[in-house]
């Protein structure tokens, strides 16, 4: 499409927001003047009869299934996809009542399944590891076996060490009592002293309380006698 045709095709979209009727007029004029056979944008978005824009609230759009009779018609609207499609977008213009149908591509919505041979080859590649991976697995297994053998050999050497040396290393038993026993006996005797001190302190407190009570009682009697004498 040359520059002039692109400019003429952009005029209806520029006038759509200002005057939909004028945009439809330019669309119909472009269809008559244009030398190119098809304009997919206008076929899908504008009414084929009056030229009004279908997606501005001036149409009813739904998805329908195309039967074989409709697919065999030669006077059907221009199709942008293959005839194997069974779904179509049906737009009814509210200005003139014209029905515009555009086929939908089912291949984009439902992708085809791969062949069984390709799936089998992919499964075989997943289940059969490569040679490098197999070698690494073998090397790791050999290293694990060697480490187990070395560890078992070390444990045998440790268990086979003579136990006679432990007899010479044990220190002789001492007949002298250790200082820990004396400290233990002292710790036993300490609570008795503490108990005696507590008893003495308790007795002293009791005596002091008794003396205070006596002094208070004597002071009260003296004050009563003085009060009576004053009367």
mmCIF file with all atom_site columns, C-alpha atoms in Angstrom:
data_model
loop_
_atom_site.group_PDB
_atom_site.id
_atom_site.type_symbol
_atom_site.label_atom_id
_atom_site.label_alt_id
_atom_site.label_comp_id
_atom_site.label_asym_id
_atom_site.label_entity_id
_atom_site.label_seq_id
_atom_site.pdbx_PDB_ins_code
_atom_site.Cartn_x
_atom_site.Cartn_y
_atom_site.Cartn_z
_atom_site.occupancy
_atom_site.B_iso_or_equiv
_atom_site.pdbx_formal_charge
_atom_site.auth_seq_id
_atom_site.auth_comp_id
_atom_site.auth_asym_id
_atom_site.auth_atom_id
_atom_site.pdbx_PDB_model_num
ATOM 1   C CA . UNK A 1 1   ? 0.000   0.000   0.000   1.00 0.00 ? 1   UNK A CA 1
ATOM 2   C CA . UNK A 1 2   ? 1.416   3.370   -1.052  1.00 0.00 ? 2   UNK A CA 1
ATOM 3   C CA . UNK A 1 3   ? 1.451   6.567   0.985   1.00 0.00 ? 3   UNK A CA 1
ATOM 4   C CA . UNK A 1 4   ? -1.758  7.954   -0.563  1.00 0.00 ? 4   UNK A CA 1
ATOM 5   C CA . UNK A 1 5   ? -3.699  4.773   0.186   1.00 0.00 ? 5   UNK A CA 1
ATOM 6   C CA . UNK A 1 6   ? -2.448  4.753   3.783   1.00 0.00 ? 6   UNK A CA 1
ATOM 7   C CA . UNK A 1 7   ? -3.560  8.373   4.192   1.00 0.00 ? 7   UNK A CA 1
ATOM 8   C CA . UNK A 1 8   ? -6.997  7.627   2.765   1.00 0.00 ? 8   UNK A CA 1
ATOM 9   C CA . UNK A 1 9   ? -7.334  4.587   5.058   1.00 0.00 ? 9   UNK A CA 1
ATOM 10  C CA . UNK A 1 10  ? -6.501  6.660   8.149   1.00 0.00 ? 10  UNK A CA 1
ATOM 11  C CA . UNK A 1 11  ? -9.142  9.350   7.429   1.00 0.00 ? 11  UNK A CA 1
ATOM 12  C CA . UNK A 1 12  ? -12.163 7.299   8.670   1.00 0.00 ? 12  UNK A CA 1
ATOM 13  C CA . UNK A 1 13  ? -10.441 6.512   11.969  1.00 0.00 ? 13  UNK A CA 1
ATOM 14  C CA . UNK A 1 14  ? -9.552  10.186  12.450  1.00 0.00 ? 14  UNK A CA 1
ATOM 15  C CA . UNK A 1 15  ? -13.161 11.297  11.829  1.00 0.00 ? 15  UNK A CA 1
ATOM 16  C CA . UNK A 1 16  ? -14.813 8.524   13.867  1.00 0.00 ? 16  UNK A CA 1
ATOM 17  C CA . UNK A 1 17  ? -14.841 10.456  17.161  1.00 0.00 ? 17  UNK A CA 1
ATOM 18  C CA . UNK A 1 18  ? -16.088 13.680  15.500  1.00 0.00 ? 18  UNK A CA 1
ATOM 19  C CA . UNK A 1 19  ? -18.627 12.419  12.965  1.00 0.00 ? 19  UNK A CA 1
ATOM 20  C CA . UNK A 1 20  ? -19.321 8.684   12.584  1.00 0.00 ? 20  UNK A CA 1
ATOM 21  C CA . UNK A 1 21  ? -21.478 9.287   9.513   1.00 0.00 ? 21  UNK A CA 1
ATOM 22  C CA . UNK A 1 22  ? -18.678 11.182  7.744   1.00 0.00 ? 22  UNK A CA 1
ATOM 23  C CA . UNK A 1 23  ? -16.229 8.411   8.662   1.00 0.00 ? 23  UNK A CA 1
ATOM 24  C CA . UNK A 1 24  ? -18.609 5.843   7.162   1.00 0.00 ? 24  UNK A CA 1
ATOM 25  C CA . UNK A 1 25  ? -18.879 7.952   3.996   1.00 0.00 ? 25  UNK A CA 1
ATOM 26  C CA . UNK A 1 26  ? -15.085 8.000   3.595   1.00 0.00 ? 26  UNK A CA 1
ATOM 27  C CA . UNK A 1 27  ? -14.984 4.252   4.184   1.00 0.00 ? 27  UNK A CA 1
ATOM 28  C CA . UNK A 1 28  ? -17.475 3.563   1.376   1.00 0.00 ? 28  UNK A CA 1
ATOM 29  C CA . UNK A 1 29  ? -15.660 6.014   -0.885  1.00 0.00 ? 29  UNK A CA 1
ATOM 30  C CA . UNK A 1 30  ? -12.325 4.311   -0.206  1.00 0.00 ? 30  UNK A CA 1
ATOM 31  C CA . UNK A 1 31  ? -13.796 0.915   -1.085  1.00 0.00 ? 31  UNK A CA 1
ATOM 32  C CA . UNK A 1 32  ? -15.016 2.213   -4.421  1.00 0.00 ? 32  UNK A CA 1
ATOM 33  C CA . UNK A 1 33  ? -11.863 4.154   -5.321  1.00 0.00 ? 33  UNK A CA 1
ATOM 34  C CA . UNK A 1 34  ? -9.242  1.678   -4.118  1.00 0.00 ? 34  UNK A CA 1
ATOM 35  C CA . UNK A 1 35  ? -7.615  -0.541  -6.718  1.00 0.00 ? 35  UNK A CA 1
ATOM 36  C CA . UNK A 1 36  ? -6.435  -3.133  -4.207  1.00 0.00 ? 36  UNK A CA 1
ATOM 37  C CA . UNK A 1 37  ? -8.716  -6.175  -3.908  1.00 0.00 ? 37  UNK A CA 1
ATOM 38  C CA . UNK A 1 38  ? -9.150  -6.380  -0.125  1.00 0.00 ? 38  UNK A CA 1
ATOM 39  C CA . UNK A 1 39  ? -8.754  -4.246  2.980   1.00 0.00 ? 39  UNK A CA 1
ATOM 40  C CA . UNK A 1 40  ? -8.784  -6.583  5.988   1.00 0.00 ? 40  UNK A CA 1
ATOM 41  C CA . UNK A 1 41  ? -9.119  -3.733  8.501   1.00 0.00 ? 41  UNK A CA 1
ATOM 42  C CA . UNK A 1 42  ? -12.277 -2.385  6.901   1.00 0.00 ? 42  UNK A CA 1
ATOM 43  C CA . UNK A 1 43  ? -13.743 -5.830  6.305   1.00 0.00 ? 43  UNK A CA 1
ATOM 44  C CA . UNK A 1 44  ? -13.399 -6.769  9.981   1.00 0.00 ? 44  UNK A CA 1
ATOM 45  C CA . UNK A 1 45  ? -14.150 -3.467  11.729  1.00 0.00 ? 45  UNK A CA 1
ATOM 46  C CA . UNK A 1 46  ? -16.549 -1.596  9.393   1.00 0.00 ? 46  UNK A CA 1
ATOM 47  C CA . UNK A 1 47  ? -19.929 -2.475  7.938   1.00 0.00 ? 47  UNK A CA 1
ATOM 48  C CA . UNK A 1 48  ? -19.653 -3.758  4.360   1.00 0.00 ? 48  UNK A CA 1
ATOM 49  C CA . UNK A 1 49  ? -22.791 -1.898  3.286   1.00 0.00 ? 49  UNK A CA 1
ATOM 50  C CA . UNK A 1 50  ? -22.931 1.515   4.978   1.00 0.00 ? 50  UNK A CA 1
ATOM 51  C CA . UNK A 1 51  ? -19.341 1.766   6.241   1.00 0.00 ? 51  UNK A CA 1
ATOM 52  C CA . UNK A 1 52  ? -20.155 2.496   9.903   1.00 0.00 ? 52  UNK A CA 1
ATOM 53  C CA . UNK A 1 53  ? -17.595 1.441   12.490  1.00 0.00 ? 53  UNK A CA 1
ATOM 54  C CA . UNK A 1 54  ? -18.899 -1.716  14.182  1.00 0.00 ? 54  UNK A CA 1
ATOM 55  C CA . UNK A 1 55  ? -17.081 -1.484  17.519  1.00 0.00 ? 55  UNK A CA 1
ATOM 56  C CA . UNK A 1 56  ? -18.363 1.918   18.697  1.00 0.00 ? 56  UNK A CA 1
ATOM 57  C CA . UNK A 1 57  ? -21.712 0.717   20.097  1.00 0.00 ? 57  UNK A CA 1
ATOM 58  C CA . UNK A 1 58  ? -23.455 0.581   16.707  1.00 0.00 ? 58  UNK A CA 1
ATOM 59  C CA . UNK A 1 59  ? -23.517 -3.219  16.312  1.00 0.00 ? 59  UNK A CA 1
ATOM 60  C CA . UNK A 1 60  ? -24.273 -6.544  17.959  1.00 0.00 ? 60  UNK A CA 1
ATOM 61  C CA . UNK A 1 61  ? -21.369 -8.987  17.831  1.00 0.00 ? 61  UNK A CA 1
ATOM 62  C CA . UNK A 1 62  ? -21.343 -12.695 18.622  1.00 0.00 ? 62  UNK A CA 1
ATOM 63  C CA . UNK A 1 63  ? -19.398 -15.828 17.761  1.00 0.00 ? 63  UNK A CA 1
ATOM 64  C CA . UNK A 1 64  ? -21.257 -18.444 15.692  1.00 0.00 ? 64  UNK A CA 1
ATOM 65  C CA . UNK A 1 65  ? -20.481 -21.763 14.047  1.00 0.00 ? 65  UNK A CA 1
ATOM 66  C CA . UNK A 1 66  ? -20.405 -21.912 10.265  1.00 0.00 ? 66  UNK A CA 1
ATOM 67  C CA . UNK A 1 67  ? -22.170 -24.871 8.658   1.00 0.00 ? 67  UNK A CA 1
ATOM 68  C CA . UNK A 1 68  ? -20.960 -26.497 5.457   1.00 0.00 ? 68  UNK A CA 1
ATOM 69  C CA . UNK A 1 69  ? -23.509 -24.711 3.265   1.00 0.00 ? 69  UNK A CA 1
ATOM 70  C CA . UNK A 1 70  ? -22.328 -21.287 4.395   1.00 0.00 ? 70  UNK A CA 1
ATOM 71  C CA . UNK A 1 71  ? -18.702 -22.256 3.926   1.00 0.00 ? 71  UNK A CA 1
ATOM 72  C CA . UNK A 1 72  ? -19.392 -23.320 0.324   1.00 0.00 ? 72  UNK A CA 1
ATOM 73  C CA . UNK A 1 73  ? -21.087 -20.039 -0.601  1.00 0.00 ? 73  UNK A CA 1
ATOM 74  C CA . UNK A 1 74  ? -19.171 -17.904 -3.054  1.00 0.00 ? 74  UNK A CA 1
ATOM 75  C CA . UNK A 1 75  ? -20.963 -14.653 -2.163  1.00 0.00 ? 75  UNK A CA 1
ATOM 76  C CA . UNK A 1 76  ? -19.855 -14.772 1.475   1.00 0.00 ? 76  UNK A CA 1
ATOM 77  C CA . UNK A 1 77  ? -17.831 -11.854 2.864   1.00 0.00 ? 77  UNK A CA 1
ATOM 78  C CA . UNK A 1 78  ? -14.125 -11.727 2.264   1.00 0.00 ? 78  UNK A CA 1
ATOM 79  C CA . UNK A 1 79  ? -12.310 -14.259 4.437   1.00 0.00 ? 79  UNK A CA 1
ATOM 80  C CA . UNK A 1 80  ? -8.932  -13.562 5.882   1.00 0.00 ? 80  UNK A CA 1
ATOM 81  C CA . UNK A 1 81  ? -8.273  -17.191 6.964   1.00 0.00 ? 81  UNK A CA 1
ATOM 82  C CA . UNK A 1 82  ? -8.547  -20.647 5.475   1.00 0.00 ? 82  UNK A CA 1
ATOM 83  C CA . UNK A 1 83  ? -11.935 -22.231 4.766   1.00 0.00 ? 83  UNK A CA 1
ATOM 84  C CA . UNK A 1 84  ? -11.286 -24.981 7.360   1.00 0.00 ? 84  UNK A CA 1
ATOM 85  C CA . UNK A 1 85  ? -12.411 -22.648 10.158  1.00 0.00 ? 85  UNK A CA 1
ATOM 86  C CA . UNK A 1 86  ? -15.812 -23.494 11.670  1.00 0.00 ? 86  UNK A CA 1
ATOM 87  C CA . UNK A 1 87  ? -16.162 -20.420 13.907  1.00 0.00 ? 87  UNK A CA 1
ATOM 88  C CA . UNK A 1 88  ? -17.005 -16.915 12.736  1.00 0.00 ? 88  UNK A CA 1
ATOM 89  C CA . UNK A 1 89  ? -17.547 -13.507 14.280  1.00 0.00 ? 89  UNK A CA 1
ATOM 90  C CA . UNK A 1 90  ? -20.967 -12.206 13.287  1.00 0.00 ? 90  UNK A CA 1
ATOM 91  C CA . UNK A 1 91  ? -21.558 -8.452  13.614  1.00 0.00 ? 91  UNK A CA 1
ATOM 92  C CA . UNK A 1 92  ? -24.988 -6.961  12.896  1.00 0.00 ? 92  UNK A CA 1
ATOM 93  C CA . UNK A 1 93  ? -24.938 -3.256  12.017  1.00 0.00 ? 93  UNK A CA 1
ATOM 94  C CA . UNK A 1 94  ? -27.596 -1.277  13.893  1.00 0.00 ? 94  UNK A CA 1
ATOM 95  C CA . UNK A 1 95  ? -27.665 1.467   11.225  1.00 0.00 ? 95  UNK A CA 1
ATOM 96  C CA . UNK A 1 96  ? -28.576 -0.593  8.173   1.00 0.00 ? 96  UNK A CA 1
ATOM 97  C CA . UNK A 1 97  ? -29.068 -4.141  9.521   1.00 0.00 ? 97  UNK A CA 1
ATOM 98  C CA . UNK A 1 98  ? -26.286 -5.665  7.438   1.00 0.00 ? 98  UNK A CA 1
ATOM 99  C CA . UNK A 1 99  ? -24.622 -8.778  8.868   1.00 0.00 ? 99  UNK A CA 1
ATOM 100 C CA . UNK A 1 100 ? -20.846 -8.968  8.538   1.00 0.00 ? 100 UNK A CA 1
ATOM 101 C CA . UNK A 1 101 ? -19.120 -12.291 9.113   1.00 0.00 ? 101 UNK A CA 1
ATOM 102 C CA . UNK A 1 102 ? -15.392 -12.806 9.546   1.00 0.00 ? 102 UNK A CA 1
ATOM 103 C CA . UNK A 1 103 ? -13.909 -16.247 10.052  1.00 0.00 ? 103 UNK A CA 1
ATOM 104 C CA . UNK A 1 104 ? -11.828 -16.962 13.141  1.00 0.00 ? 104 UNK A CA 1
ATOM 105 C CA . UNK A 1 105 ? -8.646  -18.985 13.067  1.00 0.00 ? 105 UNK A CA 1
ATOM 106 C CA . UNK A 1 106 ? -9.104  -22.047 15.282  1.00 0.00 ? 106 UNK A CA 1
ATOM 107 C CA . UNK A 1 107 ? -5.451  -22.955 14.978  1.00 0.00 ? 107 UNK A CA 1
ATOM 108 C CA . UNK A 1 108 ? -4.439  -20.099 17.278  1.00 0.00 ? 108 UNK A CA 1
ATOM 109 C CA . UNK A 1 109 ? -7.029  -21.081 19.896  1.00 0.00 ? 109 UNK A CA 1
ATOM 110 C CA . UNK A 1 110 ? -6.472  -24.849 19.688  1.00 0.00 ? 110 UNK A CA 1
ATOM 111 C CA . UNK A 1 111 ? -2.906  -25.718 18.609  1.00 0.00 ? 111 UNK A CA 1
ATOM 112 C CA . UNK A 1 112 ? -2.422  -28.969 16.741  1.00 0.00 ? 112 UNK A CA 1
ATOM 113 C CA . UNK A 1 113 ? -1.002  -31.966 18.563  1.00 0.00 ? 113 UNK A CA 1
ATOM 114 C CA . UNK A 1 114 ? 2.476   -33.182 17.660  1.00 0.00 ? 114 UNK A CA 1
ATOM 115 C CA . UNK A 1 115 ? 2.944   -36.488 15.899  1.00 0.00 ? 115 UNK A CA 1
ATOM 116 C CA . UNK A 1 116 ? 3.390   -39.668 17.920  1.00 0.00 ? 116 UNK A CA 1
ATOM 117 C CA . UNK A 1 117 ? 6.891   -40.285 16.529  1.00 0.00 ? 117 UNK A CA 1
ATOM 118 C CA . UNK A 1 118 ? 8.118   -36.948 17.879  1.00 0.00 ? 118 UNK A CA 1
ATOM 119 C CA . UNK A 1 119 ? 6.597   -37.714 21.291  1.00 0.00 ? 119 UNK A CA 1
ATOM 120 C CA . UNK A 1 120 ? 8.244   -41.153 21.398  1.00 0.00 ? 120 UNK A CA 1
ATOM 121 C CA . UNK A 1 121 ? 11.645  -39.687 20.559  1.00 0.00 ? 121 UNK A CA 1
ATOM 122 C CA . UNK A 1 122 ? 11.250  -37.051 23.287  1.00 0.00 ? 122 UNK A CA 1
ATOM 123 C CA . UNK A 1 123 ? 10.319  -39.726 25.842  1.00 0.00 ? 123 UNK A CA 1
ATOM 124 C CA . UNK A 1 124 ? 13.340  -41.828 24.864  1.00 0.00 ? 124 UNK A CA 1
ATOM 125 C CA . UNK A 1 125 ? 15.632  -38.831 25.247  1.00 0.00 ? 125 UNK A CA 1
ATOM 126 C CA . UNK A 1 126 ? 14.243  -38.188 28.715  1.00 0.00 ? 126 UNK A CA 1
ATOM 127 C CA . UNK A 1 127 ? 14.605  -41.795 29.915  1.00 0.00 ? 127 UNK A CA 1
ATOM 128 C CA . UNK A 1 128 ? 18.026  -42.600 28.380  1.00 0.00 ? 128 UNK A CA 1
ATOM 129 C CA . UNK A 1 129 ? 20.794  -40.612 30.114  1.00 0.00 ? 129 UNK A CA 1
ATOM 130 C CA . UNK A 1 130 ? 23.773  -39.383 28.151  1.00 0.00 ? 130 UNK A CA 1
ATOM 131 C CA . UNK A 1 131 ? 27.183  -41.098 28.210  1.00 0.00 ? 131 UNK A CA 1
ATOM 132 C CA . UNK A 1 132 ? 28.765  -38.299 30.244  1.00 0.00 ? 132 UNK A CA 1
ATOM 133 C CA . UNK A 1 133 ? 26.048  -38.581 32.879  1.00 0.00 ? 133 UNK A CA 1
ATOM 134 C CA . UNK A 1 134 ? 26.475  -42.370 33.027  1.00 0.00 ? 134 UNK A CA 1
ATOM 135 C CA . UNK A 1 135 ? 30.247  -42.013 33.482  1.00 0.00 ? 135 UNK A CA 1
ATOM 136 C CA . UNK A 1 136 ? 29.787  -39.475 36.264  1.00 0.00 ? 136 UNK A CA 1
ATOM 137 C CA . UNK A 1 137 ? 27.350  -41.825 38.034  1.00 0.00 ? 137 UNK A CA 1
ATOM 138 C CA . UNK A 1 138 ? 29.835  -44.715 37.769  1.00 0.00 ? 138 UNK A CA 1
ATOM 139 C CA . UNK A 1 139 ? 32.696  -42.566 39.085  1.00 0.00 ? 139 UNK A CA 1
ATOM 140 C CA . UNK A 1 140 ? 30.620  -41.374 42.034  1.00 0.00 ? 140 UNK A CA 1
ATOM 141 C CA . UNK A 1 141 ? 29.663  -44.975 42.859  1.00 0.00 ? 141 UNK A CA 1
ATOM 142 C CA . UNK A 1 142 ? 33.300  -46.121 42.777  1.00 0.00 ? 142 UNK A CA 1
ATOM 143 C CA . UNK A 1 143 ? 34.361  -43.226 45.009  1.00 0.00 ? 143 UNK A CA 1
ATOM 144 C CA . UNK A 1 144 ? 31.627  -44.087 47.519  1.00 0.00 ? 144 UNK A CA 1
ATOM 145 C CA . UNK A 1 145 ? 32.740  -47.741 47.625  1.00 0.00 ? 145 UNK A CA 1
ATOM 146 C CA . UNK A 1 146 ? 36.379  -46.725 48.171  1.00 0.00 ? 146 UNK A CA 1
ATOM 147 C CA . UNK A 1 147 ? 35.459  -44.330 50.991  1.00 0.00 ? 147 UNK A CA 1
ATOM 148 C CA . UNK A 1 148 ? 33.418  -47.060 52.696  1.00 0.00 ? 148 UNK A CA 1
ATOM 149 C CA . UNK A 1 149 ? 36.354  -49.508 52.470  1.00 0.00 ? 149 UNK A CA 1
ATOM 150 C CA . UNK A 1 150 ? 38.787  -46.975 53.958  1.00 0.00 ? 150 UNK A CA 1
ATOM 151 C CA . UNK A 1 151 ? 36.427  -46.145 56.826  1.00 0.00 ? 151 UNK A CA 1
ATOM 152 C CA . UNK A 1 152 ? 35.866  -49.847 57.638  1.00 0.00 ? 152 UNK A CA 1
ATOM 153 C CA . UNK A 1 153 ? 39.646  -50.438 57.628  1.00 0.00 ? 153 UNK A CA 1
ATOM 154 C CA . UNK A 1 154 ? 40.157  -47.558 60.076  1.00 0.00 ? 154 UNK A CA 1
ATOM 155 C CA . UNK A 1 155 ? 37.495  -48.884 62.427  1.00 0.00 ? 155 UNK A CA 1
ATOM 156 C CA . UNK A 1 156 ? 39.138  -52.329 62.422  1.00 0.00 ? 156 UNK A CA 1
ATOM 157 C CA . UNK A 1 157 ? 42.509  -50.781 63.362  1.00 0.00 ? 157 UNK A CA 1
ATOM 158 C CA . UNK A 1 158 ? 40.927  -48.875 66.228  1.00 0.00 ? 158 UNK A CA 1
ATOM 159 C CA . UNK A 1 159 ? 39.180  -51.965 67.595  1.00 0.00 ? 159 UNK A CA 1
ATOM 160 C CA . UNK A 1 160 ? 42.358  -54.073 67.373  1.00 0.00 ? 160 UNK A CA 1
ATOM 161 C CA . UNK A 1 161 ? 44.452  -51.772 69.601  1.00 0.00 ? 161 UNK A CA 1
ATOM 162 C CA . UNK A 1 162 ? 45.731  -53.573 72.773  1.00 0.00 ? 162 UNK A CA 1
ATOM 163 C CA . UNK A 1 163 ? 43.919  -52.889 75.988  1.00 0.00 ? 163 UNK A CA 1
ATOM 164 C CA . UNK A 1 164 ? 46.910  -53.761 78.230  1.00 0.00 ? 164 UNK A CA 1
ATOM 165 C CA . UNK A 1 165 ? 48.179  -50.182 78.135  1.00 0.00 ? 165 UNK A CA 1
ATOM 166 C CA . UNK A 1 166 ? 45.096  -49.004 79.983  1.00 0.00 ? 166 UNK A CA 1
ATOM 167 C CA . UNK A 1 167 ? 46.169  -51.080 82.988  1.00 0.00 ? 167 UNK A CA 1
ATOM 168 C CA . UNK A 1 168 ? 49.497  -49.216 83.306  1.00 0.00 ? 168 UNK A CA 1
ATOM 169 C CA . UNK A 1 169 ? 47.894  -45.810 82.891  1.00 0.00 ? 169 UNK A CA 1
ATOM 170 C CA . UNK A 1 170 ? 45.359  -46.167 85.698  1.00 0.00 ? 170 UNK A CA 1
ATOM 171 C CA . UNK A 1 171 ? 46.564  -44.213 88.794  1.00 0.00 ? 171 UNK A CA 1
ATOM 172 C CA . UNK A 1 172 ? 46.876  -46.037 92.162  1.00 0.00 ? 172 UNK A CA 1
ATOM 173 C CA . UNK A 1 173 ? 44.238  -45.562 94.766  1.00 0.00 ? 173 UNK A CA 1
ATOM 174 C CA . UNK A 1 174 ? 45.211  -43.195 97.579  1.00 0.00 ? 174 UNK A CA 1
ATOM 175 C CA . UNK A 1 175 ? 44.626  -44.207 101.220 1.00 0.00 ? 175 UNK A CA 1
ATOM 176 C CA . UNK A 1 176 ? 44.763  -40.616 102.514 1.00 0.00 ? 176 UNK A CA 1
ATOM 177 C CA . UNK A 1 177 ? 41.310  -39.046 102.684 1.00 0.00 ? 177 UNK A CA 1
ATOM 178 C CA . UNK A 1 178 ? 40.937  -36.153 100.335 1.00 0.00 ? 178 UNK A CA 1
ATOM 179 C CA . UNK A 1 179 ? 40.089  -32.604 101.275 1.00 0.00 ? 179 UNK A CA 1
ATOM 180 C CA . UNK A 1 180 ? 36.664  -32.965 99.719  1.00 0.00 ? 180 UNK A CA 1
ATOM 181 C CA . UNK A 1 181 ? 35.496  -35.225 102.554 1.00 0.00 ? 181 UNK A CA 1
ATOM 182 C CA . UNK A 1 182 ? 36.519  -32.664 105.200 1.00 0.00 ? 182 UNK A CA 1
ATOM 183 C CA . UNK A 1 183 ? 34.735  -29.875 103.368 1.00 0.00 ? 183 UNK A CA 1
ATOM 184 C CA . UNK A 1 184 ? 31.664  -32.088 103.104 1.00 0.00 ? 184 UNK A CA 1
ATOM 185 C CA . UNK A 1 185 ? 31.616  -32.676 106.881 1.00 0.00 ? 185 UNK A CA 1
ATOM 186 C CA . UNK A 1 186 ? 32.062  -28.955 107.525 1.00 0.00 ? 186 UNK A CA 1
ATOM 187 C CA . UNK A 1 187 ? 29.176  -28.153 105.239 1.00 0.00 ? 187 UNK A CA 1
ATOM 188 C CA . UNK A 1 188 ? 27.014  -30.548 107.235 1.00 0.00 ? 188 UNK A CA 1
ATOM 189 C CA . UNK A 1 189 ? 27.847  -28.857 110.565 1.00 0.00 ? 189 UNK A CA 1
ATOM 190 C CA . UNK A 1 190 ? 27.167  -25.324 109.310 1.00 0.00 ? 190 UNK A CA 1
ATOM 191 C CA . UNK A 1 191 ? 23.357  -25.554 109.187 1.00 0.00 ? 191 UNK A CA 1
ATOM 192 C CA . UNK A 1 192 ? 23.244  -26.320 112.929 1.00 0.00 ? 192 UNK A CA 1
ATOM 193 C CA . UNK A 1 193 ? 25.063  -23.086 113.748 1.00 0.00 ? 193 UNK A CA 1
ATOM 194 C CA . UNK A 1 194 ? 22.749  -21.163 111.483 1.00 0.00 ? 194 UNK A CA 1
ATOM 195 C CA . UNK A 1 195 ? 19.735  -22.691 113.187 1.00 0.00 ? 195 UNK A CA 1
ATOM 196 C CA . UNK A 1 196 ? 21.072  -21.692 116.649 1.00 0.00 ? 196 UNK A CA 1
ATOM 197 C CA . UNK A 1 197 ? 21.643  -18.094 115.569 1.00 0.00 ? 197 UNK A CA 1
ATOM 198 C CA . UNK A 1 198 ? 18.136  -17.845 114.169 1.00 0.00 ? 198 UNK A CA 1
ATOM 199 C CA . UNK A 1 199 ? 16.667  -19.079 117.439 1.00 0.00 ? 199 UNK A CA 1
ATOM 200 C CA . UNK A 1 200 ? 18.695  -16.556 119.462 1.00 0.00 ? 200 UNK A CA 1
ATOM 201 C CA . UNK A 1 201 ? 17.626  -13.691 117.235 1.00 0.00 ? 201 UNK A CA 1
ATOM 202 C CA . UNK A 1 202 ? 14.008  -14.744 117.482 1.00 0.00 ? 202 UNK A CA 1
ATOM 203 C CA . UNK A 1 203 ? 14.225  -14.849 121.285 1.00 0.00 ? 203 UNK A CA 1
ATOM 204 C CA . UNK A 1 204 ? 15.802  -11.389 121.431 1.00 0.00 ? 204 UNK A CA 1
ATOM 205 C CA . UNK A 1 205 ? 13.067  -9.969  119.232 1.00 0.00 ? 205 UNK A CA 1
ATOM 206 C CA . UNK A 1 206 ? 10.387  -11.525 121.421 1.00 0.00 ? 206 UNK A CA 1
ATOM 207 C CA . UNK A 1 207 ? 11.979  -10.005 124.544 1.00 0.00 ? 207 UNK A CA 1
ATOM 208 C CA . UNK A 1 208 ? 12.184  -6.572  122.924 1.00 0.00 ? 208 UNK A CA 1
ATOM 209 C CA . UNK A 1 209 ? 8.535   -6.733  121.917 1.00 0.00 ? 209 UNK A CA 1
ATOM 210 C CA . UNK A 1 210 ? 7.485   -7.699  125.444 1.00 0.00 ? 210 UNK A CA 1
ATOM 211 C CA . UNK A 1 211 ? 9.477   -4.807  126.934 1.00 0.00 ? 211 UNK A CA 1
ATOM 212 C CA . UNK A 1 212 ? 7.923   -2.368  124.479 1.00 0.00 ? 212 UNK A CA 1
ATOM 213 C CA . UNK A 1 213 ? 4.462   -3.610  125.405 1.00 0.00 ? 213 UNK A CA 1
ATOM 214 C CA . UNK A 1 214 ? 5.198   -3.150  129.109 1.00 0.00 ? 214 UNK A CA 1
ATOM 215 C CA . UNK A 1 215 ? 6.507   0.370   128.563 1.00 0.00 ? 215 UNK A CA 1
ATOM 216 C CA . UNK A 1 216 ? 3.438   1.297   126.589 1.00 0.00 ? 216 UNK A CA 1
ATOM 217 C CA . UNK A 1 217 ? 1.114   -0.067  129.275 1.00 0.00 ? 217 UNK A CA 1
ATOM 218 C CA . UNK A 1 218 ? 3.008   1.765   132.056 1.00 0.00 ? 218 UNK A CA 1
ATOM 219 C CA . UNK A 1 219 ? 2.960   5.023   130.096 1.00 0.00 ? 219 UNK A CA 1
ATOM 220 C CA . UNK A 1 220 ? -0.779  4.688   129.581 1.00 0.00 ? 220 UNK A CA 1
ATOM 221 C CA . UNK A 1 221 ? -1.431  4.137   133.282 1.00 0.00 ? 221 UNK A CA 1
ATOM 222 C CA . UNK A 1 222 ? 0.744   7.159   134.226 1.00 0.00 ? 222 UNK A CA 1
ATOM 223 C CA . UNK A 1 223 ? -1.114  9.376   131.796 1.00 0.00 ? 223 UNK A CA 1
ATOM 224 C CA . UNK A 1 224 ? -4.456  8.236   133.225 1.00 0.00 ? 224 UNK A CA 1
ATOM 225 C CA . UNK A 1 225 ? -3.289  8.974   136.784 1.00 0.00 ? 225 UNK A CA 1
ATOM 226 C CA . UNK A 1 226 ? -2.095  12.450  135.809 1.00 0.00 ? 226 UNK A CA 1
ATOM 227 C CA . UNK A 1 227 ? -5.380  13.119  134.089 1.00 0.00 ? 227 UNK A CA 1
ATOM 228 C CA . UNK A 1 228 ? -7.336  12.053  137.141 1.00 0.00 ? 228 UNK A CA 1
ATOM 229 C CA . UNK A 1 229 ? -5.161  14.170  139.446 1.00 0.00 ? 229 UNK A CA 1
ATOM 230 C CA . UNK A 1 230 ? -5.776  17.214  137.287 1.00 0.00 ? 230 UNK A CA 1
ATOM 231 C CA . UNK A 1 231 ? -9.495  16.750  137.679 1.00 0.00 ? 231 UNK A CA 1
#
